[in-house]
């Protein structure tokens, strides 16, 4: 089932740290996962758990103080496997992959477009960087892309500057920018958090359509469980820089085995929730990553913690690719 | 947009008017009467000298505001008047001196903007490197050491000790070539522009560091653009505007600085003329010289507006 040929990305024991002047922030602490072609991986977790840092590590777009200190990131291109974490940050090999093989949509679409260039120019620039193509032809493709994403009169709007676009339109422009070269892998970091719910649904629908059309694999980062249930094939639940539960949507949402995943699911409002019934919150708050608890990092907030949880839990494989990082996952969890 | 800028340009005239009134009043307030300089004291003391008719002939008997309007309307028509001290036409004086000052100021402006921006860029891209620390030291020197002192040191080193550059002046006798001009203007222009260079460098560095942390720079990198393109095209294009604003705001200081630098380097410009005129209470000359400075300041602020509009797509006039 896991034959290498249908893998697009393999991340193994990724560790990323920020070396600040006084302390070291361990943002990602040994993340491992595999992604198959054409599928969507949803990455969920509380704010600050390391979702964005993981995404940025893959394409080496970390801030200056950020460093991949250990682990490997293997990208399977059509010309064979490439070890991304060993490439030079802004070297030509890494740059040939960025934009062309792996497209990125960042968390804040409002700030992700350059205010002094037209939308068309910014989208076309991605094409001209990777293909031998005339400026005019690139613009043409940018127009096509925006039209496909539902921007009316794209051929004139393309001459607009970002400030002339609404938030939803900027988000579409960002998707167009990231997808215009038909990347094999699209990393979308909370692409819809800044938008209202109807536009959010539209944008996600568009991403699905594009995926169907081009067979793109998508890493979708969000803290919205509803979006994950709707969009993803696989789910990685992150807590404190680690993946605590990984599996298909059916496995993780259908029979969540990690207490954190369960708590997360119970804290999501569901339509038709009985009136007066209260949403559960996870007690306590995320500890500071520079001050990790000993053993299982979720133990201090866990209702099921035992003595064993003072030691670092191992990944338990529950079969079918479902793995959980918890001592008590084999049963005994009752809610 | 053209309409706006025509209007904006024409509005310089009323502002100049206000500035000249202030200068005029200021000069009236300073002690001393120009006549006491103009007329020999013996004549003034002699019994048959008719001061009133003399004043009348010179137009000095009219009320102050009439005097002022006469002067202002004359100036607008290009009648700049005559020096009280030696009677030469001010227009002729300016014809000789203004080009020299403009040349010095322009050279200083070009040198310091290119140098300041390039060094600032290097500092921001190689933050905390040896080059960055070196630039910081230059910056502190530039901001803290007065220009005339720097000028004297520069003459000591480059002209007297090393003999590379002339001590002063604009052209050697009998010479006219561009090279000779360059040799003469290099040192005064560098000294004059030194603090501007330092300021621009610090400011470019700061603005660039700020811009380099922006998400759109990350977007540019995510397209696989080479690093120079990310920095020069995507980042610097955004840092340019505040830097140009700083440049324009500092322009008046640069022009003011010429007065001292010109006398340190014996540069035959407006600076020397203004110094002589002030000490001799030659007020027609002082009026014209300060007014020209005011004009350049107003022009600089006009340029700020113009460049802001041209560089920032978000600025619109409709
Ligand atoms: N530039 C940085 N310098 C220092 N620490 C950082 C930096 N960027 C991220 N971190 C730290 O790394 C950790 C993970 O951050 P990350 O941005 O990946 O969170 P996230 O899961 O994406 O959260 P959110 O849902 O809020 O986007 C956080 O503890 C954060 O404080
Ligand atoms: Mg994030």
XYZ file of C-alpha atoms and ligand atoms in Angstrom:
685
model
C 0.000 0.000 0.000
C 2.865 2.358 0.744
C 4.798 1.732 -2.418
C 7.269 4.561 -2.874
C 5.999 5.440 -6.337
C 2.739 6.934 -5.172
C 4.376 8.989 -2.457
C 4.822 12.688 -3.066
C 6.334 13.730 0.258
C 7.917 11.971 3.173
C 8.811 13.862 6.319
C 10.864 11.972 8.836
C 11.626 13.139 12.377
C 11.623 16.807 11.390
C 12.965 19.120 14.087
C 12.885 22.852 13.612
C 14.083 25.387 16.156
C 14.294 29.139 16.477
C 17.540 30.360 17.890
C 16.684 33.599 19.597
C 19.254 35.671 21.421
C 18.344 34.288 24.847
C 16.621 31.023 24.280
C 15.859 28.298 21.816
C 12.252 27.718 20.792
C 11.706 24.119 19.764
C 8.788 24.687 17.432
C 8.757 21.289 15.711
C 9.984 18.237 17.630
C 10.176 15.190 15.430
C 7.302 15.322 13.005
C 6.979 12.333 10.661
C 4.369 11.685 8.009
C 3.947 10.474 4.462
C 1.753 11.872 1.760
C 0.362 10.068 -1.231
C -0.199 11.662 -4.608
C -3.494 13.367 -5.276
C -4.623 13.237 -1.675
C -5.327 15.942 0.839
C -3.698 15.928 4.227
C -5.386 18.044 6.843
C -3.142 19.336 9.614
C -4.996 20.474 12.706
C -4.067 21.656 16.169
C -4.249 24.611 18.504
C -2.600 27.895 17.734
C 1.161 27.703 18.188
C 1.456 23.926 17.850
C 3.860 24.211 14.921
C 1.644 23.807 11.858
C 3.015 26.808 10.009
C 6.594 26.078 11.008
C 6.260 22.535 9.619
C 4.915 23.933 6.342
C 7.650 26.541 6.083
C 10.303 23.939 6.843
C 9.269 21.875 3.826
C 10.042 24.686 1.368
C 12.766 26.239 3.528
C 10.984 29.543 3.893
C 11.649 29.836 7.610
C 12.606 33.190 9.103
C 16.336 33.800 9.517
C 16.545 32.467 13.081
C 14.624 29.338 12.134
C 16.694 26.240 11.493
C 15.981 22.632 10.599
C 18.230 20.883 13.115
C 17.394 17.274 12.356
C 15.307 14.965 10.231
C 14.677 14.638 6.551
C 12.142 15.924 4.072
C 11.994 13.900 0.879
C 10.109 15.207 -2.100
C 9.393 12.755 -4.924
C 9.563 14.728 -8.157
C 9.135 13.227 -11.610
C 12.942 13.062 -11.815
C 13.351 11.123 -8.611
C 13.599 11.824 -4.908
C 15.005 15.126 -3.663
C 16.155 15.647 -0.099
C 14.729 19.125 0.534
C 16.227 19.709 3.969
C 19.736 19.273 2.563
C 19.302 21.882 -0.180
C 20.684 25.389 0.161
C 17.984 27.724 1.435
C 17.834 30.005 -1.596
C 19.939 27.927 -3.953
C 18.866 27.168 -7.497
C 17.667 23.616 -6.749
C 15.360 24.779 -3.972
C 14.145 27.652 -6.137
C 13.380 25.347 -9.043
C 11.011 23.478 -6.745
C 9.367 26.504 -5.150
C 6.455 27.779 -7.177
C 6.874 25.114 -9.826
C 6.673 21.799 -7.932
C 5.393 23.039 -4.583
C 3.021 25.981 -4.356
C 2.446 27.845 -1.109
C -0.538 29.801 0.143
C 0.273 31.688 3.309
C -1.812 32.287 6.372
C -2.531 35.968 5.771
C -3.657 36.689 2.195
C -3.998 40.395 2.929
C -0.295 40.729 3.633
C 0.911 38.172 1.112
C 0.556 40.290 -2.006
C 3.065 43.009 -2.776
C 1.292 46.386 -2.620
C 3.334 47.998 -5.386
C 2.837 45.493 -8.205
C -0.325 44.639 -10.085
C -2.073 41.355 -9.354
C -1.418 40.200 -12.912
C 2.254 40.970 -12.703
C 2.613 39.022 -9.467
C 0.868 35.954 -10.833
C 2.637 36.074 -14.194
C 5.980 36.407 -12.449
C 5.638 32.866 -11.143
C 5.238 31.565 -14.699
C 8.038 33.581 -16.259
C 10.353 32.443 -13.493
C 9.896 28.768 -14.373
C 8.960 28.643 -18.038
C 10.304 30.135 -21.252
C 7.261 32.162 -22.083
C 6.537 35.723 -23.161
C 5.229 38.260 -20.683
C 2.000 38.569 -22.670
C 1.392 34.812 -22.749
C 2.033 34.626 -19.010
C -0.505 37.388 -18.440
C -2.954 35.441 -20.560
C -2.506 32.420 -18.318
C -2.954 34.582 -15.230
C -6.257 35.846 -16.645
C -7.403 32.276 -17.351
C -6.521 31.238 -13.852
C -8.382 34.120 -12.217
C -11.397 33.519 -14.443
C -11.402 29.894 -13.405
C -11.343 31.032 -9.784
C -14.403 33.162 -10.379
C -13.015 36.685 -10.618
C -15.318 38.603 -12.976
C -13.704 40.604 -15.799
C -10.360 39.100 -14.964
C -8.684 40.614 -18.023
C -9.215 44.122 -16.631
C -8.962 43.281 -12.944
C -5.530 41.856 -13.594
C -4.240 45.427 -13.907
C -5.466 46.229 -10.398
C -3.223 46.611 -7.390
C -3.870 44.487 -4.278
C -5.527 47.357 -2.406
C -8.210 47.412 -5.088
C -9.139 43.789 -4.338
C -11.438 42.631 -1.550
C -10.202 40.066 0.969
C -11.867 37.169 -0.815
C -10.473 38.303 -4.142
C -6.991 38.593 -2.701
C -7.323 35.063 -1.429
C -8.315 33.879 -4.905
C -5.396 35.806 -6.346
C -3.092 34.013 -3.905
C -4.513 30.652 -4.934
C -4.084 31.608 -8.585
C -0.496 32.651 -7.871
C 0.272 29.395 -6.087
C -1.432 27.159 -8.651
C -0.646 28.862 -11.933
C 2.330 26.604 -12.636
C 0.315 23.463 -11.776
C 2.395 22.454 -8.777
C 2.298 18.789 -7.796
C 1.955 19.744 -4.162
C 0.061 22.684 -2.736
C 0.621 23.759 0.837
C -2.257 25.911 2.024
C -1.752 27.455 5.459
C -5.179 28.370 6.804
C -6.256 29.701 3.431
C -9.681 30.749 4.600
C -9.440 31.865 8.219
C -9.575 35.523 7.268
C -12.745 35.131 5.240
C -16.432 34.960 6.050
C -18.127 31.590 5.985
C -19.778 31.708 2.548
C -16.629 32.822 0.786
C -14.700 30.296 2.840
C -16.851 27.513 1.419
C -16.489 28.858 -2.129
C -12.725 29.026 -1.897
C -12.467 25.500 -0.547
C -14.754 24.288 -3.316
C -12.481 25.956 -5.854
C -9.438 24.289 -4.368
C -11.165 20.938 -4.642
C -12.014 21.610 -8.272
C -8.428 22.508 -9.056
C -7.289 19.371 -7.329
C -9.609 17.273 -9.497
C -8.433 18.982 -12.623
C -4.707 18.721 -12.042
C -4.385 15.889 -9.544
C -2.645 18.167 -7.067
C -1.757 16.872 -3.627
C -2.728 19.318 -0.905
C -1.517 19.919 2.615
C -4.293 21.884 4.234
C -3.497 23.552 7.518
C -6.405 24.722 9.609
C -7.805 24.620 13.080
C -11.285 24.158 11.764
C -12.379 20.545 12.222
C -15.341 21.052 9.914
C -13.096 22.028 7.024
C -10.867 19.033 7.602
C -13.827 16.638 7.675
C -15.006 18.130 4.429
C -11.734 18.412 2.529
C -9.161 15.974 3.814
C -8.401 12.337 3.116
C -5.882 12.044 5.921
C -5.491 13.963 9.131
C -2.505 14.829 11.259
C -3.319 16.184 14.705
C -0.491 18.259 16.096
C 0.234 19.223 19.661
C 3.349 21.045 20.866
C 5.411 20.438 17.769
C 4.511 16.759 17.439
C 1.954 14.736 15.555
C -0.064 13.043 18.281
C -2.495 11.231 16.021
C -2.375 10.411 12.332
C -4.745 8.493 10.114
C -7.491 8.702 7.533
C -10.442 10.981 8.145
C -12.555 7.957 8.987
C -10.005 6.673 11.506
C -9.268 9.958 13.225
C -12.686 11.548 13.222
C -14.611 8.256 13.450
C -12.635 6.702 16.261
C -10.258 9.244 17.727
C -7.821 7.546 20.088
C -5.758 10.387 21.481
C -7.327 12.315 24.366
C -6.258 15.546 22.703
C -8.029 14.682 19.448
C -11.154 13.820 21.408
C -11.023 17.036 23.352
C -10.502 18.944 20.136
C -13.532 17.317 18.559
C -15.659 18.013 21.598
C -14.739 21.666 21.531
C -16.195 22.093 18.041
C -19.745 23.365 17.804
C -21.896 20.980 15.807
C -25.118 21.977 14.115
C -28.082 20.753 16.080
C -26.260 20.701 19.367
C -28.862 20.572 22.102
C -29.797 23.933 23.476
C -28.160 24.614 26.790
C -25.570 21.919 26.262
C -22.170 23.450 26.743
C -19.170 23.042 24.515
C -16.244 21.411 26.198
C -13.049 23.331 26.456
C -9.647 21.816 26.970
C -8.552 22.786 30.420
C -5.298 24.601 30.940
C -3.454 26.203 28.077
C -0.661 25.280 25.717
C 2.614 25.291 27.624
C 5.448 27.456 26.383
C 7.505 25.478 23.851
C 10.737 26.536 25.547
C 9.492 24.957 28.783
C 8.229 21.473 27.938
C 6.789 19.161 30.545
C 8.533 15.867 31.132
C 7.124 12.782 29.418
C 3.893 13.194 27.480
C 3.489 16.883 26.749
C -0.288 16.676 26.949
C -0.352 14.912 30.333
C -0.791 18.067 32.459
C -4.039 18.820 30.647
C -5.176 15.224 30.145
C -8.110 13.720 32.038
C -6.703 10.226 31.602
C -3.098 10.780 32.583
C -1.481 7.944 34.557
C 1.922 7.469 36.124
C 3.182 6.045 32.861
C 2.576 9.407 31.201
C 5.650 10.804 33.006
C 7.693 8.921 30.425
C 7.797 9.850 26.772
C 5.048 7.962 24.945
C 5.813 5.851 21.897
C 3.898 5.940 18.635
C 1.426 3.091 18.656
C 0.360 1.707 15.295
C -3.294 0.753 15.402
C -3.189 -0.707 11.900
C -4.232 0.743 8.558
C -1.846 3.664 8.996
C -3.615 4.919 12.123
C -1.006 5.845 14.705
C -1.369 7.497 18.075
C 1.216 8.911 20.452
C -0.382 7.917 23.734
C 0.141 5.239 26.378
C -3.570 4.759 26.944
C -4.794 4.618 23.363
C -5.503 0.894 23.374
C -8.590 1.402 25.431
C -9.654 2.596 28.792
C -10.531 6.029 27.495
C -14.053 6.831 28.366
C -15.649 10.168 28.020
C -3.378 63.984 -11.351
C -1.812 66.559 -13.667
C -4.353 69.079 -12.463
C -3.511 68.360 -8.865
C 0.189 68.826 -9.438
C -0.222 72.016 -11.437
C -2.262 73.377 -8.566
C 0.240 72.090 -6.051
C 3.110 73.705 -7.952
C 1.376 77.067 -8.267
C 0.626 77.056 -4.559
C 4.345 77.505 -4.009
C 3.924 81.201 -4.917
C 1.635 82.207 -2.030
C 3.799 80.193 0.352
C 6.854 82.028 -0.888
C 5.009 85.254 -0.352
C 4.455 84.418 3.300
C 8.067 83.370 3.710
C 9.348 86.611 2.235
C 7.119 88.661 4.540
C 8.660 86.877 7.476
C 12.174 87.483 6.194
C 11.351 91.118 5.516
C 10.007 91.680 9.013
C 12.978 89.858 10.471
C 15.347 92.164 8.680
C 13.446 95.251 9.845
C 13.786 94.027 13.393
C 17.544 93.685 13.253
C 19.261 96.776 14.587
C 20.882 99.237 12.212
C 19.744 101.190 9.233
C 21.190 100.383 5.843
C 21.616 104.108 5.253
C 24.207 104.326 7.961
C 26.298 101.926 5.936
C 25.566 103.568 2.618
C 26.204 107.194 3.444
C 29.589 108.274 4.758
C 29.235 109.453 8.376
C 30.837 112.827 7.611
C 28.149 113.540 5.081
C 25.431 112.363 7.421
C 26.728 114.654 10.144
C 27.035 117.753 7.931
C 24.296 120.327 8.428
C 23.105 120.732 4.868
C 22.505 117.022 4.248
C 18.843 116.377 3.661
C 18.194 112.859 4.959
C 14.466 113.013 4.227
C 14.838 113.723 0.542
C 17.526 111.107 0.295
C 15.206 108.562 1.809
C 12.484 109.660 -0.551
C 14.716 109.157 -3.527
C 15.470 105.641 -2.369
C 11.828 104.900 -1.630
C 12.536 104.375 2.040
C 10.021 106.957 3.213
C 7.012 104.941 2.169
C 5.257 102.758 4.755
C 6.835 99.376 5.249
C 4.107 97.414 3.522
C 4.404 99.605 0.425
C 8.126 99.044 0.413
C 7.527 95.363 0.681
C 5.043 95.176 -2.188
C 7.315 97.227 -4.393
C 10.115 94.841 -3.676
C 8.016 91.692 -4.090
C 6.378 92.722 -7.369
C 9.737 93.818 -8.703
C 11.160 90.451 -7.802
C 8.368 88.594 -9.535
C 9.178 90.585 -12.655
C 12.779 89.560 -12.378
C 14.043 92.861 -10.970
C 16.119 91.511 -8.176
C 17.635 94.837 -7.222
C 21.176 95.899 -6.432
C 23.618 95.259 -3.702
C 23.735 98.111 -1.209
C 27.411 97.616 -0.685
C 28.865 97.843 -4.159
C 25.861 98.461 -6.368
C 26.281 95.378 -8.553
C 23.089 93.864 -9.849
C 21.982 90.907 -7.759
C 20.947 89.104 -10.919
C 24.546 89.220 -12.124
C 25.828 88.011 -8.777
C 23.414 85.081 -8.845
C 24.360 84.267 -12.417
C 27.899 83.637 -11.203
C 27.198 82.019 -7.885
C 23.987 80.043 -8.142
C 25.314 77.491 -10.683
C 28.287 76.777 -8.431
C 26.069 76.112 -5.430
C 23.627 74.021 -7.404
C 26.500 72.018 -8.794
C 27.888 71.349 -5.334
C 24.495 70.478 -3.882
C 23.611 68.210 -6.802
C 26.931 66.388 -6.582
C 26.467 65.907 -2.830
C 22.905 64.717 -3.353
C 23.859 62.158 -5.977
C 26.863 60.844 -4.079
C 25.055 60.530 -0.782
C 21.880 58.977 -2.128
C 23.724 56.329 -4.116
C 26.228 55.629 -1.356
C 23.712 55.796 1.489
C 21.185 53.521 -0.185
C 23.705 50.943 -1.395
C 25.437 50.726 1.993
C 22.071 50.555 3.752
C 20.990 47.717 1.482
C 24.172 45.789 2.188
C 23.731 46.341 5.920
C 20.169 45.063 5.885
C 20.867 41.977 3.801
C 24.004 41.122 5.772
C 22.598 42.099 9.134
C 25.144 41.841 11.991
C 28.009 41.088 9.599
C 31.353 42.921 9.663
C 30.103 45.146 6.831
C 27.025 46.042 8.879
C 29.107 46.996 11.925
C 31.487 48.992 9.715
C 28.558 50.899 8.287
C 27.208 51.561 11.762
C 30.509 53.171 12.722
C 30.484 55.332 9.593
C 26.916 56.242 10.426
C 27.775 57.388 13.928
C 30.688 59.453 12.633
C 28.499 61.009 9.982
C 25.778 61.954 12.398
C 27.964 63.220 15.222
C 30.878 65.084 13.625
C 30.128 68.592 12.332
C 30.658 69.066 8.633
C 33.140 71.923 8.787
C 35.382 69.891 11.064
C 35.158 66.916 8.731
C 36.011 69.280 5.874
C 39.126 70.530 7.599
C 40.277 66.998 8.364
C 39.616 65.937 4.771
C 41.683 68.848 3.431
C 44.478 67.973 5.852
C 44.583 64.386 4.692
C 43.722 64.353 1.006
C 45.059 67.723 -0.094
C 47.941 68.565 2.173
C 49.321 65.175 3.263
C 48.521 63.069 0.215
C 48.189 65.803 -2.374
C 45.503 63.905 -4.269
C 42.895 66.617 -4.448
C 42.985 70.405 -4.671
C 42.626 72.371 -1.433
C 39.653 74.312 -2.694
C 38.088 76.325 -5.447
C 35.903 75.254 -8.296
C 38.276 75.194 -11.264
C 41.978 75.765 -11.670
C 43.004 78.831 -13.623
C 42.921 78.187 -17.323
C 41.218 74.838 -16.890
C 37.709 73.935 -17.822
C 37.557 70.187 -18.365
C 35.017 67.945 -16.714
C 37.787 66.039 -15.003
C 39.124 69.120 -13.318
C 35.619 69.971 -12.181
C 35.194 66.493 -10.777
C 38.486 66.705 -8.903
C 37.407 69.932 -7.266
C 33.857 69.003 -6.442
C 34.564 65.496 -5.104
C 35.781 66.385 -1.631
C 33.374 69.227 -0.776
C 30.464 67.189 -2.106
C 31.429 64.131 -0.072
C 31.848 66.190 3.075
C 28.640 68.111 2.484
C 26.724 64.901 1.863
C 28.336 62.876 4.625
C 25.654 63.256 7.259
C 22.967 62.722 4.626
C 24.759 59.562 3.522
C 24.833 58.343 7.110
C 21.183 59.171 7.690
C 20.101 57.492 4.457
C 22.164 54.431 5.228
C 20.642 53.971 8.691
C 17.178 54.617 7.396
C 17.491 52.321 4.381
C 18.778 49.580 6.658
C 15.905 49.970 9.103
C 13.208 50.170 6.452
C 14.641 47.213 4.553
C 14.807 45.057 7.687
C 11.190 45.880 8.282
C 10.150 45.111 4.708
C 12.206 41.911 4.509
C 10.069 40.480 7.310
C 6.859 41.087 5.388
C 4.757 38.244 4.046
C 4.906 39.442 0.450
C 8.664 38.967 0.507
C 8.021 35.372 1.526
C 5.530 35.111 -1.340
C 8.204 36.358 -3.726
C 10.564 33.664 -2.449
C 7.818 31.045 -2.703
C 7.739 31.665 -6.458
C 11.355 30.583 -6.684
C 12.678 34.031 -7.551
C 16.429 34.486 -7.170
C 17.447 36.286 -4.002
C 18.649 39.482 -5.743
C 15.252 39.846 -7.378
C 13.483 39.303 -4.077
C 15.604 41.986 -2.459
C 15.904 44.586 -5.190
C 12.537 44.220 -6.862
C 10.112 43.105 -4.179
C 11.641 44.423 -0.975
C 13.558 47.518 -2.021
C 10.758 48.800 -4.201
C 8.692 49.017 -1.018
C 11.483 50.488 1.090
C 12.260 53.090 -1.550
C 9.351 55.346 -0.792
C 10.087 56.163 2.840
C 13.752 56.535 1.905
C 12.934 59.069 -0.794
C 10.735 60.950 1.624
C 13.617 61.187 4.069
C 15.857 62.358 1.243
C 13.489 65.156 0.319
C 13.038 66.227 3.913
C 16.784 66.431 4.350
C 17.264 68.444 1.168
C 16.898 71.838 2.904
C 19.584 70.828 5.394
C 21.865 69.936 2.527
C 21.293 73.302 0.894
C 21.807 75.071 4.212
C 25.008 73.122 4.687
C 26.489 74.629 1.537
C 26.981 77.967 3.335
C 29.603 76.505 5.653
C 31.113 73.970 3.277
C 31.593 76.633 0.631
C 33.605 78.784 2.964
C 35.685 75.819 4.179
C 36.571 74.830 0.620
C 36.592 78.290 -0.924
C 33.788 77.285 -3.220
C 32.556 80.359 -5.118
C 28.824 79.852 -4.500
C 25.905 81.497 -2.792
C 27.186 80.614 0.642
C 30.064 83.069 0.590
C 27.833 85.692 -0.917
C 25.258 85.258 1.809
C 27.860 85.389 4.602
C 29.297 88.649 3.218
C 25.868 90.140 2.784
C 24.743 89.338 6.306
C 27.806 90.839 7.917
C 27.470 93.976 5.765
C 23.697 94.229 6.347
C 23.324 94.160 2.573
C 19.685 93.315 2.927
C 18.535 93.155 -0.716
C 21.100 90.412 -1.195
C 20.119 88.638 2.014
C 16.457 88.764 0.995
C 17.084 87.232 -2.400
C 19.459 84.570 -1.090
C 17.186 83.421 1.727
C 14.224 83.541 -0.590
C 15.972 81.242 -3.016
C 16.671 78.838 -0.183
C 13.020 78.963 0.814
C 12.074 78.283 -2.779
C 14.267 75.200 -2.855
C 12.737 73.933 0.375
C 9.234 74.389 -1.006
C 10.285 72.732 -4.234
C 11.618 69.789 -2.239
C 8.293 69.312 -0.484
C 6.579 69.500 -3.857
C 8.881 66.760 -5.085
C 7.980 64.651 -2.042
C 4.338 64.769 -3.083
C 5.095 64.107 -6.720
C 7.320 61.110 -6.034
C 4.942 59.660 -3.456
C 2.199 59.721 -6.045
C 4.366 58.198 -8.728
C 5.780 55.435 -6.538
C 2.794 54.364 -4.510
C -0.136 52.921 -6.441
C -2.343 53.460 -3.405
C -2.115 57.255 -3.693
C -4.830 58.558 -5.972
C -6.186 62.007 -6.697
C -9.729 61.924 -7.822
N 9.841 33.679 13.938
C 9.699 33.001 15.072
N 10.522 33.228 16.109
C 10.363 32.563 17.265
N 9.446 31.653 17.494
C 8.587 31.375 16.505
C 8.656 32.042 15.238
N 7.684 31.571 14.448
C 7.036 30.646 15.190
N 7.570 30.529 16.411
C 7.121 29.636 17.462
O 6.949 28.349 16.942
C 5.788 27.750 17.486
C 4.909 27.218 16.381
O 4.414 28.300 15.622
P 3.504 28.133 14.336
O 3.480 29.441 13.652
O 3.948 26.965 13.553
O 2.085 27.831 14.967
P 0.752 27.450 14.197
O 0.434 26.055 14.577
O 0.877 27.758 12.768
O -0.298 28.412 14.909
P -1.487 29.246 14.257
O -2.653 28.331 14.205
O -1.711 30.333 15.259
O -1.032 29.730 12.941
C 5.120 28.777 18.349
O 5.383 28.473 19.687
C 5.765 30.059 17.983
O 5.887 30.876 19.110
Mg 0.088 29.159 11.517
